[in-house]
Each structure stands twice: as structure tokens, then as C-alpha cells.
Coordinates of C-alpha atoms in Angstrom, one line a residue:
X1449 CA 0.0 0.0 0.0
X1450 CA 1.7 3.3 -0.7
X1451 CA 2.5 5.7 2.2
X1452 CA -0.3 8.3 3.0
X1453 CA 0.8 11.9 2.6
X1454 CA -1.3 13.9 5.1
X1455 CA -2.1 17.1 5.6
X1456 CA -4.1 19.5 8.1
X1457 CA -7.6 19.6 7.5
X1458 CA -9.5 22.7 6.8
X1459 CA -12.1 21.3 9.5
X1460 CA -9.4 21.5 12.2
X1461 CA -10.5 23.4 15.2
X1462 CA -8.2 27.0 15.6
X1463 CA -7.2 25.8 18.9
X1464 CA -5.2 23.1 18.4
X1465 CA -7.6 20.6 20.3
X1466 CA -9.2 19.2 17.3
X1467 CA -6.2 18.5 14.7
X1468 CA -7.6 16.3 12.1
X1469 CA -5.0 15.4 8.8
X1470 CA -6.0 13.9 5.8
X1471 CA -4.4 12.3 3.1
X1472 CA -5.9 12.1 -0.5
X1473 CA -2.8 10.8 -2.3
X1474 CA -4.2 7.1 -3.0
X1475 CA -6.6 6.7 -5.8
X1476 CA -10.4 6.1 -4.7
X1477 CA -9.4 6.4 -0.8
X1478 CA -9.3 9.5 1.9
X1479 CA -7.7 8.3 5.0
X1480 CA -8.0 10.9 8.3
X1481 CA -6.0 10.5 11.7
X1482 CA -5.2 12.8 14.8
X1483 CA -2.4 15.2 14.2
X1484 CA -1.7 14.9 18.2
X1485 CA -1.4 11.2 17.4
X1486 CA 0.3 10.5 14.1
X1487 CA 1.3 7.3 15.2
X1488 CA -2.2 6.3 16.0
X1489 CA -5.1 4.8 14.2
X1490 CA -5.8 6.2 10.6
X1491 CA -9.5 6.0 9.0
X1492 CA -9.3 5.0 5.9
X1493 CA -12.7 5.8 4.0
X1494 CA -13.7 6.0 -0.2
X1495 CA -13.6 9.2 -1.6
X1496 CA -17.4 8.9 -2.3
X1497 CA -17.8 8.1 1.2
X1498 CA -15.5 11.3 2.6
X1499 CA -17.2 13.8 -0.4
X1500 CA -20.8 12.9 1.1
X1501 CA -19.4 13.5 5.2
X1502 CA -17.8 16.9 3.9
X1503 CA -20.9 18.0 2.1
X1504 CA -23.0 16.7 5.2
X1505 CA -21.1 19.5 7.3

């Protein structure tokens, strides 16, 4: 699987207590993690999937 290249999410909170990173690198998936935990678990959802949650919002 190829490595994720994440980034800060526009719907991270200002004060640093909800740091979200995506990565949209990999063809048909969108995987999200904690910033505060990069080590952590990472969500790995379709791009269909992560369009309709960001359009939910």
C-alpha cells in the first residue's frame, strides 16, 4: 500500500484541540487521523464516502 501523505484539515479546530490530517494521495481512498497522534489509528474511507461526510457539514 503506498504511504499516506497527510495534511491539516481545513475542519481542524483553531485551537489546536481538534487536529484532524487527511491524506488524498491514494486513488479512490481518503484516510484521516489525529495530528496529536500520528502514530495512531488512521481511517481510511472511499472518496465517495468522505465527499458525502464533507458535504454533510
Amino acid at each position: 500500500m503506498p504511504e499516506f501523505d497527510f495534511v491539516k484539515s481545513t475542519y481542524s479546530g483553531q485551537d489546536m484541540n481538534e487536529c484532524v490530517e487527511v491524506a488524498t494521495n491514494v486513488v479512490g481512498t481518503v484516510a484521516v487521523r489525529d495530528s496529536k497522534q500520528a502514530a495512531g489509528p488512521v481511517i481510511r474511507v472511499t472518496d465517495t464516502a468522505w465527499a458525502a461526510f464533507a458535504a454533510a457539514q
